[in-house]
Amino acid sequence: MSERPAIEFPSDFLWGVSTSSYQIEGAAREDGRGPSIWDTRCLMKDRVANGDTGDVACDHYHRYAGDIGLMKELGVGAYRFSVAWPRVLPAGKGAVNEAGLAFYDRLVDGVLEAGIEPWLCLYHWDLPQALDDLGGWTARDSAGWFADYTALVARRLGDRVKRWATFNEFGVFTMFGYAIDWAAPGITDRTAHLQAIHHVNLAHGDAVAVLRATVKDASIGAVHNVQPVVPESDTAENRRAAALLDEHWNLAFPDPQLRGHYPPLTAEAIAPHVRAGDMARICQPIDWFGLNHYGPIFARADPKMTWGYAWGSAPPEMPSTDIGWSIHPDAFRDTLVTVSHRYGLPVFVTENGCGGNDAPGPDGTVDDTGRIAFLDTYIRSMREAMDLGADVRGYFVWSLLDNFEWGSGYGNRFGIVYVDFATQRRIPKTSARWFEAVARTGRVSGEVRRLSG
Ligand code: IFM
């Protein structure tokens, strides 16, 4: 055990947990849900580890009441989840699936009854396959499809849900889905990537307008991944690769949405896709900035890649989690300060957490000391950022449950609650108890077990 000073957060600081629809719901072919691009990707060869799929995932569609009970036990104030577009509009537009909407009614009612505030994200990557067949985000019409879907969900749930996010991690799903084949739909093409960036920005702006018009007292935000991009080694090629990757990953969405223009390298390339009036449509006032952050990323030049950049390696001396992600709490602090000043909005950390290979010990408990050390260190850095003037209002752990971790399948466990996928049994890990104490008291105590390894 090591001792660190206790730290305190303001009494109205919000502590929550996050999940997403495709990663936990399962029930992929039940009650009228249509297929999503991730259902399709899971059927493709070698795209998802072990051939895993989201067909059952955490079976949350059937077990949501128990999962709400777990959150209540944890004493969290907020739950961020996403709506599966193909569950409510099986073909993405047109016919509405009442059973899908009814599921979200039950979920929201249960969350509210537990005294937890629902934070609804409209898009966490599960685009209806039928819309991808029409071009997906490369089609300019996608902004209109998204606005109509937003209106449907807002009309149904807006009497009870006040916290709305348009998208989760714009930079990730557009880059991995349209420039690097790491996510659905798996296209690797510069034009497709630029179209996706611009149309998703339009979709965001149009959705904000719909939410303002539809939901009384809506508090609207968007969830951005922002992570410092560092050249793998200091060469001119790697610096150029890092600069472009930084724009596509970190800036190409919050800059136009909140400052009204694309960053310089992107602006030039995207210009052929931008029409008169687009930038004003994109740049709508919102109420908060959602930040998802895990660690810095490293860039290297690779002429074989779509844009000439590739994911590089971290320096060997940098600590990493069990699944190899860099641990760098100072980068988290600095990112919080930067986004708070650059965009001038209250910041909610909508995701932060630690992936591992957790397994129950002989006594059946899951003692994830490394995750506790990670969370402790990152939350301390968040406090430092606040002391430096960052306007941070809340923190959501990724994730409530171990879940379907996209291309890694069920191998990477991010939950503070362990899920035995064979039986669907939930076991709160030691980190869940640790986070409960933080959420209930707004205080991180001084006693932390050393980071293992
Ligand atoms: O699981 C993902 C989540 O869907 C988006 N943010 C990062 C998490 C961990 O990879």
CSV table of C-alpha atoms and ligand atoms in Angstrom, one decimal:
chain,number,residue,atom,x,y,z
A,1,MET,CA,0.0,0.0,0.0
A,2,SER,CA,1.2,3.5,-0.7
A,3,GLU,CA,-0.3,6.7,0.8
A,4,ARG,CA,-1.3,9.7,-1.2
A,5,PRO,CA,-3.1,12.8,0.1
A,6,ALA,CA,-6.9,12.6,0.0
A,7,ILE,CA,-8.6,14.8,-2.6
A,8,GLU,CA,-12.1,16.2,-2.7
A,9,PHE,CA,-14.4,17.3,-5.5
A,10,PRO,CA,-17.2,19.8,-5.4
A,11,SER,CA,-20.5,18.5,-3.9
A,12,ASP,CA,-22.3,18.9,-7.2
A,13,PHE,CA,-19.6,17.0,-9.2
A,14,LEU,CA,-21.3,14.3,-11.2
A,15,TRP,CA,-20.0,10.7,-11.0
A,16,GLY,CA,-21.4,8.2,-13.5
A,17,VAL,CA,-20.8,5.1,-15.6
A,18,SER,CA,-21.0,4.7,-19.4
A,19,THR,CA,-22.0,1.9,-21.8
A,20,SER,CA,-23.2,1.7,-25.4
A,21,SER,CA,-26.0,-0.2,-27.1
A,22,TYR,CA,-24.1,-2.6,-29.4
A,23,GLN,CA,-21.6,-3.4,-26.8
A,24,ILE,CA,-24.1,-4.6,-24.1
A,25,GLU,CA,-27.6,-5.0,-25.4
A,26,GLY,CA,-27.5,-8.3,-27.4
A,27,ALA,CA,-31.0,-9.3,-28.6
A,28,ALA,CA,-29.6,-8.5,-32.1
A,29,ARG,CA,-32.5,-10.1,-33.9
A,30,GLU,CA,-35.3,-9.7,-31.4
A,31,ASP,CA,-38.4,-7.6,-31.3
A,32,GLY,CA,-37.9,-6.2,-34.7
A,33,ARG,CA,-34.4,-4.8,-34.5
A,34,GLY,CA,-32.8,-4.3,-37.9
A,35,PRO,CA,-29.2,-5.2,-38.6
A,36,SER,CA,-26.4,-2.7,-38.0
A,37,ILE,CA,-23.1,-2.3,-39.7
A,38,TRP,CA,-21.5,-4.0,-36.7
A,39,ASP,CA,-23.7,-7.1,-37.1
A,40,THR,CA,-22.4,-7.2,-40.7
A,41,ARG,CA,-18.7,-6.7,-39.7
A,42,CYS,CA,-19.0,-9.4,-37.1
A,43,LEU,CA,-19.9,-11.9,-39.9
A,44,MET,CA,-16.8,-10.9,-41.9
A,45,LYS,CA,-13.7,-13.0,-41.7
A,46,ASP,CA,-10.9,-11.8,-39.4
A,47,ARG,CA,-12.4,-8.5,-38.4
A,48,VAL,CA,-13.3,-9.4,-34.8
A,49,ALA,CA,-11.1,-11.5,-32.5
A,50,ASN,CA,-12.3,-15.0,-32.0
A,51,GLY,CA,-15.2,-14.5,-34.3
A,52,ASP,CA,-17.1,-12.8,-31.4
A,53,THR,CA,-20.3,-10.9,-32.1
A,54,GLY,CA,-22.6,-8.6,-30.3
A,55,ASP,CA,-25.6,-11.0,-30.8
A,56,VAL,CA,-25.9,-11.6,-27.0
A,57,ALA,CA,-23.2,-9.4,-25.5
A,58,CYS,CA,-24.2,-8.7,-21.9
A,59,ASP,CA,-27.8,-9.5,-22.7
A,60,HIS,CA,-28.7,-6.1,-21.2
A,61,TYR,CA,-31.8,-6.0,-23.3
A,62,HIS,CA,-33.3,-8.6,-21.0
A,63,ARG,CA,-31.2,-7.9,-17.9
A,64,TYR,CA,-31.4,-4.1,-17.8
A,65,ALA,CA,-33.4,-4.0,-14.6
A,66,GLY,CA,-30.6,-5.9,-12.7
A,67,ASP,CA,-28.0,-3.7,-14.3
A,68,ILE,CA,-29.8,-0.6,-13.1
A,69,GLY,CA,-29.9,-2.3,-9.6
A,70,LEU,CA,-26.1,-2.6,-9.9
A,71,MET,CA,-25.7,1.1,-10.7
A,72,LYS,CA,-28.0,2.0,-7.7
A,73,GLU,CA,-25.8,-0.1,-5.5
A,74,LEU,CA,-22.7,1.8,-6.8
A,75,GLY,CA,-24.3,5.1,-5.8
A,76,VAL,CA,-23.7,6.8,-9.2
A,77,GLY,CA,-25.5,9.9,-10.1
A,78,ALA,CA,-25.7,9.4,-13.9
A,79,TYR,CA,-25.8,6.7,-16.5
A,80,ARG,CA,-24.6,7.4,-20.1
A,81,PHE,CA,-26.0,4.9,-22.6
A,82,SER,CA,-26.8,4.9,-26.3
A,83,VAL,CA,-29.8,4.2,-28.3
A,84,ALA,CA,-29.4,1.6,-31.1
A,85,TRP,CA,-30.7,3.4,-34.2
A,86,PRO,CA,-31.6,0.0,-35.9
A,87,ARG,CA,-33.7,-1.0,-32.9
A,88,VAL,CA,-36.0,1.9,-33.2
A,89,LEU,CA,-35.8,2.3,-37.0
A,90,PRO,CA,-34.9,-1.1,-38.4
A,91,ALA,CA,-34.2,0.2,-41.9
A,92,GLY,CA,-32.7,3.5,-40.6
A,93,LYS,CA,-35.7,5.5,-41.8
A,94,GLY,CA,-39.3,5.0,-42.5
A,95,ALA,CA,-41.1,2.3,-40.4
A,96,VAL,CA,-40.8,2.8,-36.7
A,97,ASN,CA,-40.3,-0.2,-34.4
A,98,GLU,CA,-42.5,0.4,-31.4
A,99,ALA,CA,-41.0,-2.5,-29.4
A,100,GLY,CA,-37.6,-0.8,-29.7
A,101,LEU,CA,-38.8,2.5,-28.4
A,102,ALA,CA,-40.7,0.7,-25.6
A,103,PHE,CA,-37.4,-0.8,-24.5
A,104,TYR,CA,-35.8,2.6,-24.1
A,105,ASP,CA,-39.0,3.8,-22.2
A,106,ARG,CA,-38.5,1.0,-19.7
A,107,LEU,CA,-34.8,1.6,-19.4
A,108,VAL,CA,-35.2,5.4,-18.9
A,109,ASP,CA,-38.0,4.9,-16.4
A,110,GLY,CA,-36.0,2.4,-14.4
A,111,VAL,CA,-32.9,4.6,-14.4
A,112,LEU,CA,-35.0,7.6,-13.1
A,113,GLU,CA,-36.7,5.4,-10.5
A,114,ALA,CA,-33.3,4.5,-9.2
A,115,GLY,CA,-32.5,8.1,-8.7
A,116,ILE,CA,-30.0,8.2,-11.6
A,117,GLU,CA,-29.9,10.8,-14.3
A,118,PRO,CA,-30.1,9.3,-17.8
A,119,TRP,CA,-27.5,10.7,-20.3
A,120,LEU,CA,-28.6,9.6,-23.8
A,121,CYS,CA,-26.2,9.3,-26.7
A,122,LEU,CA,-27.8,9.1,-30.1
A,123,TYR,CA,-25.0,7.4,-31.9
A,124,HIS,CA,-22.4,5.0,-30.7
A,125,TRP,CA,-21.4,3.4,-34.0
A,126,ASP,CA,-24.3,1.1,-34.8
A,127,LEU,CA,-25.5,2.6,-38.1
A,128,PRO,CA,-28.4,0.7,-39.6
A,129,GLN,CA,-27.1,-1.6,-42.4
A,130,ALA,CA,-29.8,-0.4,-44.7
A,131,LEU,CA,-28.4,3.1,-44.5
A,132,ASP,CA,-24.9,1.9,-45.2
A,133,ASP,CA,-26.3,0.2,-48.3
A,134,LEU,CA,-27.3,3.8,-49.4
A,135,GLY,CA,-23.8,5.1,-48.8
A,136,GLY,CA,-23.9,5.5,-45.0
A,137,TRP,CA,-22.0,8.6,-43.8
A,138,THR,CA,-20.5,9.1,-47.2
A,139,ALA,CA,-24.0,10.1,-48.5
A,140,ARG,CA,-24.9,13.8,-47.9
A,141,ASP,CA,-28.5,12.6,-47.1
A,142,SER,CA,-27.2,11.0,-43.9
A,143,ALA,CA,-27.5,14.3,-42.1
A,144,GLY,CA,-31.3,14.2,-42.8
A,145,TRP,CA,-31.6,10.6,-41.8
A,146,PHE,CA,-30.0,11.3,-38.5
A,147,ALA,CA,-32.1,14.4,-37.9
A,148,ASP,CA,-35.3,12.4,-38.5
A,149,TYR,CA,-34.0,9.6,-36.1
A,150,THR,CA,-33.2,12.3,-33.5
A,151,ALA,CA,-36.6,13.7,-33.8
A,152,LEU,CA,-38.2,10.3,-33.2
A,153,VAL,CA,-36.2,9.6,-30.1
A,154,ALA,CA,-36.5,13.1,-28.8
A,155,ARG,CA,-40.3,13.1,-29.1
A,156,ARG,CA,-40.5,9.8,-27.3
A,157,LEU,CA,-38.0,10.3,-24.5
A,158,GLY,CA,-37.5,14.1,-24.2
A,159,ASP,CA,-40.1,14.4,-21.5
A,160,ARG,CA,-37.8,12.4,-19.2
A,161,VAL,CA,-34.3,12.6,-20.7
A,162,LYS,CA,-32.7,16.1,-20.4
A,163,ARG,CA,-29.0,15.2,-21.1
A,164,TRP,CA,-28.4,14.5,-24.8
A,165,ALA,CA,-25.2,13.8,-26.7
A,166,THR,CA,-25.4,13.6,-30.5
A,167,PHE,CA,-22.4,11.3,-31.3
A,168,ASN,CA,-19.8,9.3,-29.5
A,169,GLU,CA,-16.2,9.8,-30.6
A,170,PHE,CA,-16.6,11.3,-34.1
A,171,GLY,CA,-12.9,11.0,-34.8
A,172,VAL,CA,-12.7,7.3,-34.0
A,173,PHE,CA,-15.6,5.8,-36.0
A,174,THR,CA,-15.0,8.0,-39.0
A,175,MET,CA,-11.2,7.3,-39.2
A,176,PHE,CA,-11.4,3.6,-38.3
A,177,GLY,CA,-14.5,3.1,-40.5
A,178,TYR,CA,-13.6,5.1,-43.6
A,179,ALA,CA,-9.8,5.5,-43.7
A,180,ILE,CA,-8.3,2.6,-41.7
A,181,ASP,CA,-10.2,-0.7,-41.7
A,182,TRP,CA,-10.5,-1.1,-38.0
A,183,ALA,CA,-14.2,-0.6,-37.6
A,184,ALA,CA,-17.4,-0.9,-39.6
A,185,PRO,CA,-18.0,-0.3,-42.5
A,186,GLY,CA,-14.2,-0.9,-43.1
A,187,ILE,CA,-13.6,1.4,-46.1
A,188,THR,CA,-10.1,2.8,-46.7
A,189,ASP,CA,-10.5,5.8,-49.0
A,190,ARG,CA,-9.6,9.4,-48.6
A,191,THR,CA,-12.7,10.8,-50.3
A,192,ALA,CA,-15.0,8.5,-48.3
A,193,HIS,CA,-13.3,9.6,-45.1
A,194,LEU,CA,-13.6,13.3,-45.9
A,195,GLN,CA,-17.3,12.9,-46.8
A,196,ALA,CA,-17.9,11.0,-43.6
A,197,ILE,CA,-16.3,13.8,-41.6
A,198,HIS,CA,-18.3,16.5,-43.2
A,199,HIS,CA,-21.7,14.7,-43.2
A,200,VAL,CA,-21.3,13.6,-39.6
A,201,ASN,CA,-20.6,17.2,-38.7
A,202,LEU,CA,-23.8,18.3,-40.6
A,203,ALA,CA,-25.7,15.5,-38.8
A,204,HIS,CA,-24.5,16.8,-35.5
A,205,GLY,CA,-25.6,20.4,-36.2
A,206,ASP,CA,-29.0,19.4,-37.5
A,207,ALA,CA,-29.6,17.1,-34.6
A,208,VAL,CA,-28.7,19.9,-32.1
A,209,ALA,CA,-31.4,22.1,-33.9
A,210,VAL,CA,-33.9,19.2,-33.6
A,211,LEU,CA,-33.2,18.7,-30.0
A,212,ARG,CA,-33.5,22.4,-29.2
A,213,ALA,CA,-36.9,22.5,-30.9
A,214,THR,CA,-38.2,19.3,-29.4
A,215,VAL,CA,-36.9,18.8,-25.9
A,216,LYS,CA,-37.8,21.4,-23.3
A,217,ASP,CA,-34.8,22.3,-21.1
A,218,ALA,CA,-32.4,20.0,-23.1
A,219,SER,CA,-28.8,20.1,-22.1
A,220,ILE,CA,-27.0,19.2,-25.3
A,221,GLY,CA,-23.4,18.1,-25.8
A,222,ALA,CA,-21.3,15.9,-28.0
A,223,VAL,CA,-18.7,13.3,-27.0
A,224,HIS,CA,-15.2,13.9,-28.5
A,225,ASN,CA,-12.1,11.7,-28.2
A,226,VAL,CA,-9.2,14.0,-27.6
A,227,GLN,CA,-5.7,12.6,-27.1
A,228,PRO,CA,-2.3,14.2,-27.7
A,229,VAL,CA,-0.7,12.8,-30.9
A,230,VAL,CA,3.0,12.3,-30.5
A,231,PRO,CA,5.4,11.4,-33.4
A,232,GLU,CA,6.8,8.0,-32.7
A,233,SER,CA,10.3,9.4,-33.3
A,234,ASP,CA,11.3,12.9,-34.2
A,235,THR,CA,11.6,12.8,-38.0
A,236,ALA,CA,10.0,15.3,-40.4
A,237,GLU,CA,7.9,12.5,-41.9
A,238,ASN,CA,6.6,11.4,-38.5
A,239,ARG,CA,5.9,15.0,-37.5
A,240,ARG,CA,3.9,15.5,-40.7
A,241,ALA,CA,2.0,12.2,-40.0
A,242,ALA,CA,1.3,13.2,-36.4
A,243,ALA,CA,0.0,16.7,-37.5
A,244,LEU,CA,-2.5,15.2,-40.0
A,245,LEU,CA,-3.6,12.4,-37.6
A,246,ASP,CA,-4.1,15.0,-34.9
A,247,GLU,CA,-6.5,17.0,-37.1
A,248,HIS,CA,-8.5,13.9,-38.2
A,249,TRP,CA,-8.6,12.5,-34.7
A,250,ASN,CA,-8.8,15.5,-32.4
A,251,LEU,CA,-9.8,18.6,-34.2
A,252,ALA,CA,-11.9,17.9,-37.3
A,253,PHE,CA,-15.2,17.8,-35.3
A,254,PRO,CA,-15.0,20.1,-32.3
A,255,ASP,CA,-13.3,22.9,-34.3
A,256,PRO,CA,-16.1,23.2,-36.9
A,257,GLN,CA,-18.8,22.5,-34.3
A,258,LEU,CA,-17.6,25.0,-31.8
A,259,ARG,CA,-15.3,27.4,-33.6
A,260,GLY,CA,-16.9,27.4,-37.0
A,261,HIS,CA,-14.0,26.2,-39.2
A,262,TYR,CA,-12.0,23.1,-40.0
A,263,PRO,CA,-8.4,22.9,-38.9
A,264,PRO,CA,-6.0,24.0,-41.8
A,265,LEU,CA,-4.9,20.7,-43.4
A,266,THR,CA,-8.4,19.3,-43.3
A,267,ALA,CA,-10.0,22.5,-44.5
A,268,GLU,CA,-8.2,22.4,-47.8
A,269,ALA,CA,-8.9,18.7,-48.5
A,270,ILE,CA,-12.6,18.9,-47.4
A,271,ALA,CA,-13.5,22.1,-49.3
A,272,PRO,CA,-15.0,20.2,-52.4
A,273,HIS,CA,-17.6,18.7,-50.1
A,274,VAL,CA,-18.6,21.9,-48.3
A,275,ARG,CA,-21.5,23.9,-49.6
A,276,ALA,CA,-22.6,27.4,-48.8
A,277,GLY,CA,-24.3,27.5,-45.4
A,278,ASP,CA,-22.8,24.2,-44.2
A,279,MET,CA,-20.5,25.7,-41.6
A,280,ALA,CA,-23.3,27.7,-39.9
A,281,ARG,CA,-25.5,24.5,-39.9
A,282,ILE,CA,-22.6,22.6,-38.2
A,283,CYS,CA,-21.7,25.3,-35.6
A,284,GLN,CA,-24.7,25.3,-33.2
A,285,PRO,CA,-24.5,26.4,-29.6
A,286,ILE,CA,-24.3,23.5,-27.2
A,287,ASP,CA,-24.1,23.2,-23.5
A,288,TRP,CA,-21.2,20.9,-22.6
A,289,PHE,CA,-18.2,19.2,-24.1
A,290,GLY,CA,-17.9,15.4,-23.5
A,291,LEU,CA,-14.3,14.2,-23.4
A,292,ASN,CA,-13.3,10.6,-23.8
A,293,HIS,CA,-9.7,10.1,-23.0
A,294,TYR,CA,-7.5,7.1,-22.3
A,295,GLY,CA,-3.9,8.1,-23.1
A,296,PRO,CA,-1.7,9.7,-25.7
A,297,ILE,CA,-1.3,8.1,-29.2
A,298,PHE,CA,1.8,7.7,-31.3
A,299,ALA,CA,2.0,8.4,-35.1
A,300,ARG,CA,4.5,7.3,-37.7
A,301,ALA,CA,4.6,7.8,-41.4
A,302,ASP,CA,3.6,4.9,-43.6
A,303,PRO,CA,3.1,5.6,-47.3
A,304,LYS,CA,1.0,2.4,-47.6
A,305,MET,CA,-1.8,3.8,-45.4
A,306,THR,CA,-4.7,5.8,-46.8
A,307,TRP,CA,-3.4,9.2,-45.5
A,308,GLY,CA,0.3,8.2,-45.0
A,309,TYR,CA,-0.1,8.0,-41.2
A,310,ALA,CA,-0.1,4.8,-39.1
A,311,TRP,CA,-0.5,4.0,-35.4
A,312,GLY,CA,3.0,4.0,-33.9
A,313,SER,CA,4.4,2.5,-30.8
A,314,ALA,CA,4.8,4.2,-27.4
A,315,PRO,CA,8.3,4.6,-26.0
A,316,PRO,CA,9.1,1.3,-24.2
A,317,GLU,CA,9.6,3.1,-20.9
A,318,MET,CA,6.0,4.4,-20.9
A,319,PRO,CA,3.8,2.3,-18.5
A,320,SER,CA,0.8,0.6,-20.1
A,321,THR,CA,-2.3,-1.2,-19.1
A,322,ASP,CA,-2.6,-5.0,-19.4
A,323,ILE,CA,-4.0,-4.6,-22.9
A,324,GLY,CA,-1.1,-2.3,-23.9
A,325,TRP,CA,-2.6,1.2,-23.8
A,326,SER,CA,-0.3,3.9,-22.6
A,327,ILE,CA,-0.8,5.2,-19.1
A,328,HIS,CA,0.0,8.9,-18.9
A,329,PRO,CA,-2.2,10.8,-16.4
A,330,ASP,CA,-0.4,14.1,-17.1
A,331,ALA,CA,-1.6,14.0,-20.7
A,332,PHE,CA,-5.2,13.7,-19.3
A,333,ARG,CA,-4.7,16.7,-17.1
A,334,ASP,CA,-3.2,18.7,-20.0
A,335,THR,CA,-6.0,17.6,-22.4
A,336,LEU,CA,-8.7,18.7,-19.9
A,337,VAL,CA,-7.0,22.2,-19.6
A,338,THR,CA,-6.7,22.5,-23.3
A,339,VAL,CA,-10.3,21.6,-24.3
A,340,SER,CA,-11.7,23.6,-21.5
A,341,HIS,CA,-9.9,26.7,-22.7
A,342,ARG,CA,-10.1,26.1,-26.4
A,343,TYR,CA,-13.9,25.4,-26.5
A,344,GLY,CA,-15.1,27.4,-23.4
A,345,LEU,CA,-17.7,24.9,-22.4
A,346,PRO,CA,-18.2,22.9,-19.1
A,347,VAL,CA,-16.4,19.6,-19.6
A,348,PHE,CA,-17.8,16.2,-18.6
A,349,VAL,CA,-15.3,13.3,-18.9
A,350,THR,CA,-17.7,10.9,-20.6
A,351,GLU,CA,-15.3,8.0,-20.7
A,352,ASN,CA,-12.1,7.1,-19.0
A,353,GLY,CA,-11.1,3.6,-17.8
A,354,CYS,CA,-8.7,0.7,-18.0
A,355,GLY,CA,-8.9,-2.4,-20.1
A,356,GLY,CA,-7.6,-5.6,-18.6
A,357,ASN,CA,-7.7,-9.4,-18.7
A,358,ASP,CA,-9.6,-9.7,-15.4
A,359,ALA,CA,-10.7,-13.1,-14.1
A,360,PRO,CA,-12.2,-14.2,-10.8
A,361,GLY,CA,-9.7,-15.6,-8.3
A,362,PRO,CA,-10.2,-18.9,-6.4
A,363,ASP,CA,-12.6,-17.2,-4.0
A,364,GLY,CA,-14.7,-15.9,-6.9
A,365,THR,CA,-13.8,-12.2,-6.4
A,366,VAL,CA,-12.2,-10.1,-9.1
A,367,ASP,CA,-9.4,-8.1,-7.5
A,368,ASP,CA,-8.5,-5.5,-10.2
A,369,THR,CA,-5.9,-3.6,-8.3
A,370,GLY,CA,-4.3,-2.2,-11.5
A,371,ARG,CA,-7.6,-0.6,-12.6
A,372,ILE,CA,-8.0,1.0,-9.2
A,373,ALA,CA,-4.5,2.5,-9.4
A,374,PHE,CA,-5.3,3.7,-13.0
A,375,LEU,CA,-8.6,5.4,-11.9
A,376,ASP,CA,-7.0,6.9,-8.8
A,377,THR,CA,-4.2,8.4,-10.8
A,378,TYR,CA,-6.3,9.7,-13.6
A,379,ILE,CA,-8.9,11.2,-11.2
A,380,ARG,CA,-6.1,12.9,-9.4
A,381,SER,CA,-5.0,14.4,-12.7
A,382,MET,CA,-8.5,15.6,-13.3
A,383,ARG,CA,-8.5,17.4,-10.0
A,384,GLU,CA,-5.2,19.0,-10.9
A,385,ALA,CA,-6.7,20.2,-14.2
A,386,MET,CA,-9.5,21.8,-12.2
A,387,ASP,CA,-7.1,23.5,-10.0
A,388,LEU,CA,-5.4,24.8,-13.1
A,389,GLY,CA,-8.7,26.3,-14.2
A,390,ALA,CA,-10.3,23.6,-16.3
A,391,ASP,CA,-14.1,23.7,-15.9
A,392,VAL,CA,-14.7,20.0,-15.3
A,393,ARG,CA,-18.2,19.0,-14.0
A,394,GLY,CA,-18.3,15.3,-14.0
A,395,TYR,CA,-16.6,11.9,-14.7
A,396,PHE,CA,-18.1,8.7,-16.1
A,397,VAL,CA,-16.1,5.5,-15.9
A,398,TRP,CA,-15.9,3.3,-19.0
A,399,SER,CA,-17.4,1.0,-18.4
A,400,LEU,CA,-20.1,-0.3,-16.1
A,401,LEU,CA,-19.8,-3.8,-17.5
A,402,ASP,CA,-17.2,-5.9,-19.3
A,403,ASN,CA,-18.6,-5.9,-22.9
A,404,PHE,CA,-18.1,-6.4,-26.6
A,405,GLU,CA,-14.9,-4.4,-27.2
A,406,TRP,CA,-15.3,-4.0,-31.0
A,407,GLY,CA,-12.5,-5.6,-33.0
A,408,SER,CA,-11.1,-7.2,-29.8
A,409,GLY,CA,-14.3,-9.0,-29.1
A,410,TYR,CA,-14.8,-10.1,-25.5
A,411,GLY,CA,-11.0,-10.3,-24.8
A,412,ASN,CA,-10.5,-6.8,-23.4
A,413,ARG,CA,-12.4,-6.2,-20.2
A,414,PHE,CA,-13.1,-2.5,-19.3
A,415,GLY,CA,-15.9,-3.0,-16.8
A,416,ILE,CA,-15.9,-2.3,-13.1
A,417,VAL,CA,-18.4,-5.1,-13.0
A,418,TYR,CA,-17.1,-8.5,-14.3
A,419,VAL,CA,-19.4,-10.3,-16.7
A,420,ASP,CA,-19.2,-14.1,-17.1
A,421,PHE,CA,-20.4,-14.3,-20.7
A,422,ALA,CA,-21.2,-18.0,-20.4
A,423,THR,CA,-23.7,-17.5,-17.6
A,424,GLN,CA,-24.3,-13.7,-17.7
A,425,ARG,CA,-23.5,-13.6,-14.0
A,426,ARG,CA,-22.3,-10.1,-12.9
A,427,ILE,CA,-19.6,-9.8,-10.2
A,428,PRO,CA,-18.7,-6.2,-9.1
A,429,LYS,CA,-14.9,-6.0,-9.1
A,430,THR,CA,-12.9,-4.4,-6.3
A,431,SER,CA,-12.8,-1.3,-8.5
A,432,ALA,CA,-16.6,-1.1,-8.4
A,433,ARG,CA,-16.4,-0.9,-4.6
A,434,TRP,CA,-13.6,1.7,-4.8
A,435,PHE,CA,-15.6,3.8,-7.3
A,436,GLU,CA,-18.7,3.5,-5.2
A,437,ALA,CA,-16.8,5.2,-2.3
A,438,VAL,CA,-15.7,8.0,-4.7
A,439,ALA,CA,-19.2,8.5,-6.1
A,440,ARG,CA,-20.8,8.5,-2.7
A,441,THR,CA,-18.4,10.8,-1.0
A,442,GLY,CA,-16.9,12.9,-3.8
A,443,ARG,CA,-13.6,12.1,-2.3
A,444,VAL,CA,-10.6,10.0,-3.3
A,445,SER,CA,-9.0,8.6,-0.2
A,446,GLY,CA,-5.3,8.5,0.3
A,447,GLU,CA,-4.9,4.7,0.4
A,448,VAL,CA,-4.0,3.2,-2.9
A,449,ARG,CA,-2.5,-0.2,-3.6
A,450,ARG,CA,0.5,0.0,-5.9
A,451,LEU,CA,0.0,-0.4,-9.6
A,452,SER,CA,0.8,-4.0,-10.3
A,453,GLY,CA,3.5,-4.9,-12.8
B,1,IFM,O1,-15.2,0.5,-25.8
B,1,IFM,C1,-14.8,1.7,-26.3
B,1,IFM,C2,-16.0,2.6,-26.5
B,1,IFM,O2,-17.0,2.1,-27.3
B,1,IFM,C3,-15.5,3.9,-27.1
B,1,IFM,N1,-14.4,4.4,-26.4
B,1,IFM,C4,-13.3,3.6,-26.1
B,1,IFM,C5,-13.8,2.3,-25.4
B,1,IFM,C6,-12.6,1.4,-25.1
B,1,IFM,O3,-12.0,1.0,-26.2
